[in-house]
Amino acid sequence: MAVKSVTFFASHECDARLSIKVINLEGSNSLLKQSQKYTEPELSKRASNVIPNSDMFASLQIYDKESGRDLTIPICTKYVPFKNGRVWEQWLTLPVKIHQLNMSSMLRIKLWEFNGDTKILFGLMETPLFRSEDSTLKRGKEVFKFIKDSSEYASPYNDEHIKLINDYDTGELKTSQWLNSPVLEALQEKLNKGKLPIGTFKFTIEHAVTQIPIVYTSSEVANPQINIPTFHNLERSDINETSGKTETEIKISLGNSHDSTLFFYDPDQYNTDLVEEKFRRLERSSRETDIEKYIKPDAKKRDLLNAIIASPPGTKLNGHEKGLIWKYRYYLSNNKKALTKLLQSTNLSEESEIKEVLDLMDIWAEIDLDDTIELLGSQYTNLSVRSYAVNRLRKASDKELELYLLQLVQSVCFECTSTLSDKSSSEFTIVDIDRSKNEQDHLEGNSGAISDTSQFLADTFDKNSIMISPLAEFLIRRAIKNFRLGNFFYWFLRSESERNTFLVHILESFRSRLSERSSKIIDDQITLVDMLHQFCEEIKQSKETTAKKQELLLHLISSRMKPLFRNKSITLPLDPDVIAVDVIPSSCKVFKSSLSPLKITFLTTKGTQYSLMFKVGDDLIQDQLVVQIIKLMDQLLKNENVDLKLTPYNILATGKNEGAIEFIPNETMSSILSVHHGILKYLQKTYPSETEVDGVEPWVMDNFVKSCAGYCVITYILGVGDRHLDNLLIQPDGKFFHADFGYILGYDPKPFPPLMKLPPQIIEAFGGTDSANYDKFRSYCFVAYSILRRNAGLIINLFELMKTSDVPNIKMDPDGAVLKVIEKFAFDLSEEDATIHFQNLITSSVNALIPLVIDHLHNLAQYWRV
């Protein structure tokens, strides 16, 4: 008889964390009548009594039903502004691993809403994590029905339609390709068909769907609480063994000569020391401010204070350092670099401390922009602190704002979540997107007079009103005044809004306040980008040869894009200073690649040509970030009168997996070496000189040496990886630059990547290591590295703001990404030692052998691919 095999995964071997998706809440509640708001004011404070889709959040927690013990702390959903329904669509990862669960593990869900300034329970639910029928970890969707304010825990109800959908998702059902879509649509329609009674709600979650089921399997796990190694329980363990009794679950060994390390569970390891916390509170509650105003440190403490202040942004201060900063806070008020350290040393949840610090901030020396950027990070949730930073940001020029705009938009992403519940939320601007501009200005001007935000929301907040934070409001106003800034603000917001849905409201507010002319320009840009997206999709889906795809592109441009420019010009979103009046089909092409990116060439109002590459299927957010940082570094160098002839070409992500790249005429080093057999020969052909020893115009060689030095330093700091001869490019005028930043911050697909990519062909073009050009190259490197080290705080703070972004190489390890950037600046070295450190890097890169082998292997792979 044939044996039927079953594939499953044992739960005690599964080291993955438990993840639950919170999907949505359906149902409605009877709203208070207008008269009831006055007769029963307490009820009107409860948001769900006055707003159909009031703010709400869910908390998830795992507990053991048998022992009644909580296994995790509650994990809450992020803030989502509901518009047409309460939809979260958020995955929550609970702090427990699957192998730590047992059959009695339960998921407890609580829905919370706001009742004035406090939260109140809206619904209670619980469900086992393992199915009792077959002991498998639950997979797929689960739905709960409950009555509002019920004190009993609601259990999931069985619905045959949901069961069928889950069986389909987990592969339990036999499927038919042509039937799948209509059947699923019919099932979903039946699920949504039934109307819930008033006061009854339906809450939906989803358990992670694994390819194979996870079956509960028990394994004896020692209780760490009762096995703390002491000589007492060691002796008792030996005694019990001899008597046949067992007091503890495991026997603790003192180890052996090879491994004498003991590991044990310390429940207080990450908790605050209560004695130190009590001391801190007592110390800071003694308000001897008159004495403290005149206290000055001695020489030793002054040096220690200077070392603390000079530490890199994001450095965590210990208790002693925080106490020292607090003690000499009045002395430090003239030091603009000390404010961020004072805020780190302050408990912003203590009302007395934050009040004193806010008073101090009014008299503090004006901080620089790099510290302003730090105050807009996710660690500073107090709205008064963020408003202080915004006020300082008002003094920045539009050019400076453009350099930081990508990070400022990222700061807006988590600003609503972190500050909307702040008691000082009256500083938010309430905007009605349907009102006229004059009415909006009047509303903005009086927004600060709202004293009770919750009552205001209950009385006047409707579906067309949105709350704008101080930073978002500031950016909107500056973006309206300067269209170049507004152009990038719109496209950054639009791209990010696909990941953070609440940004749509800010986008709507911005669009509603634009002038008719500016709004028309944005509409034309959207039309152009949508058309390019369609072209890419149609060409990519074509299975024809590249030549046939080229014919299709020319047909699409002639029939659909050419008519777009009749009696109209379009401002290009990639560079708003460029206005296109026509498209040039003969200069357009399809690149030979799996994504079939397009090169589109436009005729501008100045009579020149402007080319860009548009691609769909590749997320350009990481490339966009790197080019933005290169632009910033280029400006920082130019501020010190150091122009290294960099080429920070434009990149704009217009969506999650699409975007445009400025096309700059260039040759790859690979093609230069294969055709001209050397970089110097290539430069001699493009700009020859009979008077110079190297046979190249001096300004061209100057461009080459300076640009090589600039990119050498920048790519080292950013940890750019996957460098090969096909993404190292040279322009005809000698300017060298990098492209394709798919790997940064130390990530590299190749083994043993060098810290600095410096091919020997470049050194050969200089004239060798004994040449004057090589000496110039090293000098430019040292100067650039020194200048960027002095501005390291700004660069690090910009990366800090990107920790919550979806940049792939940052998202994998946000804290580690920032630490890698900090490491490259070598803060522990003096100026002289840092120069020697960089000199050693150059020397080791010039003499490196492995990169040469990798380049040859890459060329061989490219040959066989062709």
mmCIF file of C-alpha atoms in Angstrom, residues 332-640:
data_model
loop_
_atom_site.group_PDB
_atom_site.id
_atom_site.type_symbol
_atom_site.label_atom_id
_atom_site.label_comp_id
_atom_site.label_asym_id
_atom_site.label_seq_id
_atom_site.Cartn_x
_atom_site.Cartn_y
_atom_site.Cartn_z
ATOM 1 C CA LEU A 332 26.636 75.932 27.542
ATOM 2 C CA SER A 333 23.822 78.200 26.319
ATOM 3 C CA ASN A 334 26.369 80.189 24.290
ATOM 4 C CA ASN A 335 27.593 77.053 22.544
ATOM 5 C CA LYS A 336 25.302 76.424 19.554
ATOM 6 C CA LYS A 337 26.592 72.848 19.116
ATOM 7 C CA ALA A 338 25.540 71.873 22.654
ATOM 8 C CA LEU A 339 21.763 72.182 22.242
ATOM 9 C CA THR A 340 21.226 68.737 20.719
ATOM 10 C CA LYS A 341 23.274 67.163 23.537
ATOM 11 C CA LEU A 342 21.142 69.013 26.115
ATOM 12 C CA LEU A 343 17.957 67.664 24.520
ATOM 13 C CA GLN A 344 19.425 64.148 24.629
ATOM 14 C CA SER A 345 20.151 64.699 28.326
ATOM 15 C CA THR A 346 16.573 65.821 29.042
ATOM 16 C CA ASN A 347 13.667 63.548 29.861
ATOM 17 C CA LEU A 348 11.147 65.052 27.450
ATOM 18 C CA SER A 349 8.291 63.243 29.225
ATOM 19 C CA GLU A 350 8.992 65.144 32.464
ATOM 20 C CA GLU A 351 6.930 68.333 32.351
ATOM 21 C CA SER A 352 9.271 70.305 34.649
ATOM 22 C CA GLU A 353 12.366 69.413 32.617
ATOM 23 C CA ILE A 354 10.882 70.113 29.213
ATOM 24 C CA LYS A 355 9.493 73.449 30.427
ATOM 25 C CA GLU A 356 12.914 74.571 31.627
ATOM 26 C CA VAL A 357 14.618 73.403 28.439
ATOM 27 C CA LEU A 358 12.079 75.194 26.229
ATOM 28 C CA ASP A 359 12.742 78.404 28.174
ATOM 29 C CA LEU A 360 16.480 77.872 27.703
ATOM 30 C CA MET A 361 16.038 77.323 23.947
ATOM 31 C CA ASP A 362 14.686 80.879 23.649
ATOM 32 C CA ILE A 363 18.018 82.324 24.830
ATOM 33 C CA TRP A 364 20.276 79.677 23.288
ATOM 34 C CA ALA A 365 22.825 80.607 20.602
ATOM 35 C CA GLU A 366 21.322 80.092 17.139
ATOM 36 C CA ILE A 367 22.051 76.564 15.964
ATOM 37 C CA ASP A 368 23.446 75.608 12.558
ATOM 38 C CA LEU A 369 21.472 73.826 9.869
ATOM 39 C CA ASP A 370 23.085 70.452 10.572
ATOM 40 C CA ASP A 371 21.777 70.514 14.161
ATOM 41 C CA THR A 372 18.414 71.760 12.881
ATOM 42 C CA ILE A 373 18.184 68.665 10.681
ATOM 43 C CA GLU A 374 18.941 66.486 13.731
ATOM 44 C CA LEU A 375 16.040 68.030 15.684
ATOM 45 C CA LEU A 376 13.675 66.893 12.917
ATOM 46 C CA GLY A 377 14.636 63.248 13.460
ATOM 47 C CA SER A 378 12.258 60.575 14.703
ATOM 48 C CA GLN A 379 13.746 60.635 18.227
ATOM 49 C CA TYR A 380 12.392 64.158 18.837
ATOM 50 C CA THR A 381 8.619 63.819 19.044
ATOM 51 C CA ASN A 382 7.904 66.926 21.120
ATOM 52 C CA LEU A 383 6.137 69.386 18.842
ATOM 53 C CA SER A 384 7.655 72.457 20.510
ATOM 54 C CA VAL A 385 11.155 71.161 19.786
ATOM 55 C CA ARG A 386 10.246 70.415 16.174
ATOM 56 C CA SER A 387 8.613 73.843 15.797
ATOM 57 C CA TYR A 388 11.842 75.419 17.062
ATOM 58 C CA ALA A 389 13.726 73.542 14.327
ATOM 59 C CA VAL A 390 11.219 74.681 11.689
ATOM 60 C CA ASN A 391 11.660 78.306 12.761
ATOM 61 C CA ARG A 392 15.415 77.934 12.305
ATOM 62 C CA LEU A 393 14.805 76.282 8.935
ATOM 63 C CA ARG A 394 12.976 79.412 7.747
ATOM 64 C CA LYS A 395 16.342 81.167 7.442
ATOM 65 C CA ALA A 396 17.637 78.600 4.955
ATOM 66 C CA SER A 397 17.693 79.629 1.306
ATOM 67 C CA ASP A 398 15.666 77.795 -1.342
ATOM 68 C CA LYS A 399 18.907 76.363 -2.723
ATOM 69 C CA GLU A 400 19.783 74.898 0.679
ATOM 70 C CA LEU A 401 16.265 73.516 1.154
ATOM 71 C CA GLU A 402 16.482 71.784 -2.216
ATOM 72 C CA LEU A 403 19.647 69.997 -1.073
ATOM 73 C CA TYR A 404 17.860 68.634 2.025
ATOM 74 C CA LEU A 405 14.345 68.303 0.593
ATOM 75 C CA LEU A 406 14.437 64.518 0.166
ATOM 76 C CA GLN A 407 15.177 64.070 3.891
ATOM 77 C CA LEU A 408 12.708 66.763 4.968
ATOM 78 C CA VAL A 409 9.915 64.934 3.128
ATOM 79 C CA GLN A 410 11.023 61.770 4.928
ATOM 80 C CA SER A 411 10.780 63.668 8.218
ATOM 81 C CA VAL A 412 7.192 64.630 7.368
ATOM 82 C CA CYS A 413 6.447 60.909 6.907
ATOM 83 C CA PHE A 414 6.794 60.114 10.599
ATOM 84 C CA GLU A 415 5.941 63.584 11.935
ATOM 85 C CA CYS A 416 2.166 63.059 11.917
ATOM 86 C CA THR A 417 2.530 59.700 13.657
ATOM 87 C CA SER A 418 4.793 60.989 16.396
ATOM 88 C CA THR A 419 3.300 64.409 17.119
ATOM 89 C CA LEU A 420 -0.438 64.210 16.436
ATOM 90 C CA SER A 421 -1.082 63.009 19.995
ATOM 91 C CA ASP A 422 1.094 65.767 21.469
ATOM 92 C CA LYS A 423 -0.741 68.071 23.843
ATOM 93 C CA SER A 424 0.586 71.059 21.960
ATOM 94 C CA SER A 425 -1.025 69.893 18.734
ATOM 95 C CA SER A 426 -2.801 73.218 18.459
ATOM 96 C CA GLU A 427 0.263 74.242 16.463
ATOM 97 C CA PHE A 428 -0.977 72.063 13.621
ATOM 98 C CA THR A 429 -2.632 73.892 10.743
ATOM 99 C CA ILE A 430 -6.206 72.848 9.942
ATOM 100 C CA VAL A 431 -6.771 73.049 6.182
ATOM 101 C CA ASP A 432 -10.014 72.573 4.270
ATOM 102 C CA ILE A 433 -9.026 71.500 0.771
ATOM 103 C CA ASP A 434 -12.413 72.513 -0.654
ATOM 104 C CA ARG A 435 -12.323 76.113 0.542
ATOM 105 C CA SER A 436 -11.058 79.099 -1.398
ATOM 106 C CA LYS A 437 -7.512 80.295 -0.912
ATOM 107 C CA ASN A 438 -8.602 83.364 1.064
ATOM 108 C CA GLU A 439 -10.570 81.216 3.502
ATOM 109 C CA GLN A 440 -7.580 78.908 3.915
ATOM 110 C CA ASP A 441 -5.263 81.804 4.746
ATOM 111 C CA HIS A 442 -7.751 83.044 7.344
ATOM 112 C CA LEU A 443 -7.985 79.568 8.868
ATOM 113 C CA GLU A 444 -4.179 79.188 8.936
ATOM 114 C CA GLY A 445 -3.791 82.552 10.616
ATOM 115 C CA ASN A 446 -6.115 81.560 13.458
ATOM 116 C CA SER A 447 -4.961 77.965 13.870
ATOM 117 C CA GLY A 448 -2.835 78.832 16.878
ATOM 118 C CA ALA A 449 -5.890 80.021 18.815
ATOM 119 C CA ILE A 450 -7.385 76.551 19.082
ATOM 120 C CA SER A 451 -6.990 75.595 22.703
ATOM 121 C CA ASP A 452 -8.848 72.291 22.856
ATOM 122 C CA THR A 453 -7.949 70.284 19.771
ATOM 123 C CA SER A 454 -10.107 67.271 20.609
ATOM 124 C CA GLN A 455 -13.230 69.395 21.127
ATOM 125 C CA PHE A 456 -12.461 71.319 17.953
ATOM 126 C CA LEU A 457 -12.209 68.066 16.020
ATOM 127 C CA ALA A 458 -15.495 66.840 17.447
ATOM 128 C CA ASP A 459 -17.318 70.024 16.414
ATOM 129 C CA THR A 460 -15.784 71.048 13.091
ATOM 130 C CA PHE A 461 -13.563 68.313 11.712
ATOM 131 C CA ASP A 462 -15.111 66.827 8.576
ATOM 132 C CA LYS A 463 -13.965 64.581 5.785
ATOM 133 C CA ASN A 464 -12.522 67.454 3.749
ATOM 134 C CA SER A 465 -10.378 68.846 6.587
ATOM 135 C CA ILE A 466 -6.803 67.740 7.130
ATOM 136 C CA MET A 467 -4.197 68.485 9.796
ATOM 137 C CA ILE A 468 -0.864 69.816 8.574
ATOM 138 C CA SER A 469 2.174 69.702 10.878
ATOM 139 C CA PRO A 470 4.439 72.769 11.220
ATOM 140 C CA LEU A 471 7.187 71.237 9.034
ATOM 141 C CA ALA A 472 4.753 70.191 6.292
ATOM 142 C CA GLU A 473 3.085 73.606 6.371
ATOM 143 C CA PHE A 474 6.471 75.345 6.127
ATOM 144 C CA LEU A 475 7.521 73.197 3.155
ATOM 145 C CA ILE A 476 4.198 73.779 1.386
ATOM 146 C CA ARG A 477 4.479 77.559 1.714
ATOM 147 C CA ARG A 478 8.084 77.632 0.488
ATOM 148 C CA ALA A 479 7.250 75.237 -2.353
ATOM 149 C CA ILE A 480 4.407 77.491 -3.512
ATOM 150 C CA LYS A 481 6.711 80.536 -3.654
ATOM 151 C CA ASN A 482 9.479 78.786 -5.619
ATOM 152 C CA PHE A 483 8.281 76.478 -8.398
ATOM 153 C CA ARG A 484 11.618 74.646 -8.710
ATOM 154 C CA LEU A 485 11.330 73.709 -5.045
ATOM 155 C CA GLY A 486 7.636 72.948 -5.522
ATOM 156 C CA ASN A 487 8.397 70.677 -8.466
ATOM 157 C CA PHE A 488 10.684 68.406 -6.435
ATOM 158 C CA PHE A 489 8.433 68.662 -3.365
ATOM 159 C CA TYR A 490 5.491 67.360 -5.399
ATOM 160 C CA TRP A 491 7.366 64.438 -6.974
ATOM 161 C CA PHE A 492 9.081 63.427 -3.714
ATOM 162 C CA LEU A 493 5.690 63.450 -1.977
ATOM 163 C CA ARG A 494 3.981 61.580 -4.790
ATOM 164 C CA SER A 495 6.650 58.872 -4.842
ATOM 165 C CA GLU A 496 6.656 58.539 -1.043
ATOM 166 C CA SER A 497 2.839 58.590 -0.780
ATOM 167 C CA GLU A 498 2.756 55.126 -2.378
ATOM 168 C CA ARG A 499 4.506 53.878 0.771
ATOM 169 C CA ASN A 500 2.926 56.303 3.308
ATOM 170 C CA THR A 501 -0.721 56.859 2.453
ATOM 171 C CA PHE A 502 -1.301 59.776 4.857
ATOM 172 C CA LEU A 503 1.029 61.907 2.693
ATOM 173 C CA VAL A 504 -1.806 62.021 0.159
ATOM 174 C CA HIS A 505 -3.518 64.609 2.386
ATOM 175 C CA ILE A 506 -0.444 66.841 2.366
ATOM 176 C CA LEU A 507 -0.232 66.389 -1.395
ATOM 177 C CA GLU A 508 -3.867 67.454 -1.734
ATOM 178 C CA SER A 509 -3.278 70.503 0.442
ATOM 179 C CA PHE A 510 -0.266 71.512 -1.678
ATOM 180 C CA ARG A 511 -2.157 71.066 -4.962
ATOM 181 C CA SER A 512 -5.176 72.978 -3.668
ATOM 182 C CA ARG A 513 -3.028 76.036 -2.898
ATOM 183 C CA LEU A 514 -1.045 76.140 -6.138
ATOM 184 C CA SER A 515 -1.706 78.899 -8.634
ATOM 185 C CA GLU A 516 -3.584 77.957 -11.784
ATOM 186 C CA ARG A 517 -0.402 78.223 -13.890
ATOM 187 C CA SER A 518 1.693 76.056 -11.548
ATOM 188 C CA SER A 519 -1.098 73.488 -11.278
ATOM 189 C CA LYS A 520 -1.280 73.308 -15.077
ATOM 190 C CA ILE A 521 2.495 72.677 -15.268
ATOM 191 C CA ILE A 522 2.201 69.808 -12.762
ATOM 192 C CA ASP A 523 -0.726 68.303 -14.720
ATOM 193 C CA ASP A 524 1.322 68.373 -17.936
ATOM 194 C CA GLN A 525 4.211 66.676 -16.151
ATOM 195 C CA ILE A 526 1.898 63.936 -14.862
ATOM 196 C CA THR A 527 0.587 63.374 -18.389
ATOM 197 C CA LEU A 528 4.142 63.094 -19.757
ATOM 198 C CA VAL A 529 5.317 60.703 -17.010
ATOM 199 C CA ASP A 530 2.211 58.508 -17.370
ATOM 200 C CA MET A 531 2.806 58.355 -21.117
ATOM 201 C CA LEU A 532 6.456 57.334 -20.656
ATOM 202 C CA HIS A 533 5.320 54.680 -18.166
ATOM 203 C CA GLN A 534 2.873 53.277 -20.744
ATOM 204 C CA PHE A 535 5.583 53.262 -23.432
ATOM 205 C CA CYS A 536 7.922 51.293 -21.173
ATOM 206 C CA GLU A 537 5.248 48.755 -20.282
ATOM 207 C CA GLU A 538 4.187 48.206 -23.901
ATOM 208 C CA ILE A 539 7.770 47.819 -25.126
ATOM 209 C CA LYS A 540 8.776 45.600 -22.198
ATOM 210 C CA GLN A 541 5.837 43.254 -22.823
ATOM 211 C CA SER A 542 6.838 42.934 -26.486
ATOM 212 C CA LYS A 543 8.889 39.797 -27.074
ATOM 213 C CA GLU A 544 10.424 41.167 -30.271
ATOM 214 C CA THR A 545 14.072 41.946 -30.972
ATOM 215 C CA THR A 546 15.637 45.253 -29.935
ATOM 216 C CA ALA A 547 15.333 46.530 -33.520
ATOM 217 C CA LYS A 548 11.583 45.810 -33.534
ATOM 218 C CA LYS A 549 11.213 47.463 -30.132
ATOM 219 C CA GLN A 550 12.985 50.518 -31.554
ATOM 220 C CA GLU A 551 10.431 50.683 -34.371
ATOM 221 C CA LEU A 552 7.595 50.401 -31.852
ATOM 222 C CA LEU A 553 9.071 53.258 -29.774
ATOM 223 C CA LEU A 554 9.320 55.543 -32.816
ATOM 224 C CA HIS A 555 5.716 54.741 -33.705
ATOM 225 C CA LEU A 556 4.518 55.497 -30.152
ATOM 226 C CA ILE A 557 6.440 58.796 -30.052
ATOM 227 C CA SER A 558 5.153 59.930 -33.453
ATOM 228 C CA SER A 559 1.526 58.951 -32.833
ATOM 229 C CA ARG A 560 1.113 59.833 -29.139
ATOM 230 C CA MET A 561 3.916 62.018 -27.786
ATOM 231 C CA LYS A 562 4.376 64.374 -30.733
ATOM 232 C CA PRO A 563 0.735 65.591 -30.557
ATOM 233 C CA LEU A 564 1.268 66.324 -26.836
ATOM 234 C CA PHE A 565 3.648 69.175 -27.735
ATOM 235 C CA ARG A 566 1.359 70.877 -30.255
ATOM 236 C CA ASN A 567 0.997 74.512 -29.146
ATOM 237 C CA LYS A 568 2.346 73.532 -25.731
ATOM 238 C CA SER A 569 5.622 73.340 -23.820
ATOM 239 C CA ILE A 570 6.256 71.033 -20.859
ATOM 240 C CA THR A 571 8.532 71.693 -17.893
ATOM 241 C CA LEU A 572 10.501 68.501 -17.302
ATOM 242 C CA PRO A 573 10.064 67.122 -13.755
ATOM 243 C CA LEU A 574 13.669 65.841 -13.794
ATOM 244 C CA ASP A 575 14.953 69.432 -14.138
ATOM 245 C CA PRO A 576 12.332 72.206 -13.911
ATOM 246 C CA ASP A 577 14.794 74.666 -15.459
ATOM 247 C CA VAL A 578 14.462 72.745 -18.729
ATOM 248 C CA ILE A 579 11.313 73.423 -20.771
ATOM 249 C CA ALA A 580 10.676 70.991 -23.633
ATOM 250 C CA VAL A 581 8.877 72.202 -26.760
ATOM 251 C CA ASP A 582 9.190 69.039 -28.833
ATOM 252 C CA VAL A 583 10.510 65.472 -28.879
ATOM 253 C CA ILE A 584 13.171 64.314 -31.341
ATOM 254 C CA PRO A 585 12.299 60.735 -32.454
ATOM 255 C CA SER A 586 15.566 60.174 -34.334
ATOM 256 C CA SER A 587 17.549 60.582 -31.096
ATOM 257 C CA CYS A 588 15.309 58.254 -29.069
ATOM 258 C CA LYS A 589 16.195 54.610 -28.524
ATOM 259 C CA VAL A 590 15.463 51.432 -26.561
ATOM 260 C CA PHE A 591 18.379 50.104 -24.502
ATOM 261 C CA LYS A 592 19.193 46.420 -24.734
ATOM 262 C CA SER A 593 18.157 45.273 -21.265
ATOM 263 C CA SER A 594 15.535 43.075 -19.611
ATOM 264 C CA LEU A 595 13.681 46.216 -18.443
ATOM 265 C CA SER A 596 13.961 47.890 -21.886
ATOM 266 C CA PRO A 597 14.651 51.414 -20.572
ATOM 267 C CA LEU A 598 14.044 54.259 -22.981
ATOM 268 C CA LYS A 599 16.233 57.171 -24.022
ATOM 269 C CA ILE A 600 14.015 60.136 -24.862
ATOM 270 C CA THR A 601 15.488 63.341 -26.343
ATOM 271 C CA PHE A 602 13.612 66.651 -26.139
ATOM 272 C CA LEU A 603 14.108 69.966 -27.911
ATOM 273 C CA THR A 604 14.193 72.810 -25.359
ATOM 274 C CA THR A 605 13.171 76.458 -25.538
ATOM 275 C CA LYS A 606 16.873 77.367 -25.784
ATOM 276 C CA GLY A 607 17.212 75.312 -28.987
ATOM 277 C CA THR A 608 19.368 72.668 -27.271
ATOM 278 C CA GLN A 609 18.704 68.970 -26.804
ATOM 279 C CA TYR A 610 18.037 67.338 -23.429
ATOM 280 C CA SER A 611 18.075 63.550 -23.087
ATOM 281 C CA LEU A 612 16.812 61.386 -20.260
ATOM 282 C CA MET A 613 16.469 57.696 -19.612
ATOM 283 C CA PHE A 614 13.127 56.450 -18.286
ATOM 284 C CA LYS A 615 12.775 52.971 -16.827
ATOM 285 C CA VAL A 616 9.996 50.944 -15.169
ATOM 286 C CA GLY A 617 10.642 47.967 -12.917
ATOM 287 C CA ASP A 618 13.623 49.352 -11.001
ATOM 288 C CA ASP A 619 13.317 51.334 -7.754
ATOM 289 C CA LEU A 620 15.506 54.424 -8.150
ATOM 290 C CA ILE A 621 15.092 55.719 -4.584
ATOM 291 C CA GLN A 622 18.593 54.522 -3.579
ATOM 292 C CA ASP A 623 20.260 56.032 -6.663
ATOM 293 C CA GLN A 624 18.292 59.234 -6.043
ATOM 294 C CA LEU A 625 19.609 59.404 -2.470
ATOM 295 C CA VAL A 626 23.244 58.817 -3.490
ATOM 296 C CA VAL A 627 23.149 61.467 -6.230
ATOM 297 C CA GLN A 628 21.528 63.913 -3.800
ATOM 298 C CA ILE A 629 24.338 63.323 -1.275
ATOM 299 C CA ILE A 630 26.917 63.786 -4.071
ATOM 300 C CA LYS A 631 25.261 67.118 -4.970
ATOM 301 C CA LEU A 632 25.418 68.147 -1.310
ATOM 302 C CA MET A 633 29.090 67.168 -0.988
ATOM 303 C CA ASP A 634 29.880 69.022 -4.213
ATOM 304 C CA GLN A 635 28.277 72.159 -2.759
ATOM 305 C CA LEU A 636 30.125 71.734 0.567
ATOM 306 C CA LEU A 637 33.422 71.551 -1.341
ATOM 307 C CA LYS A 638 32.552 74.565 -3.487
ATOM 308 C CA ASN A 639 31.724 76.532 -0.331
ATOM 309 C CA GLU A 640 35.426 76.105 0.521
#
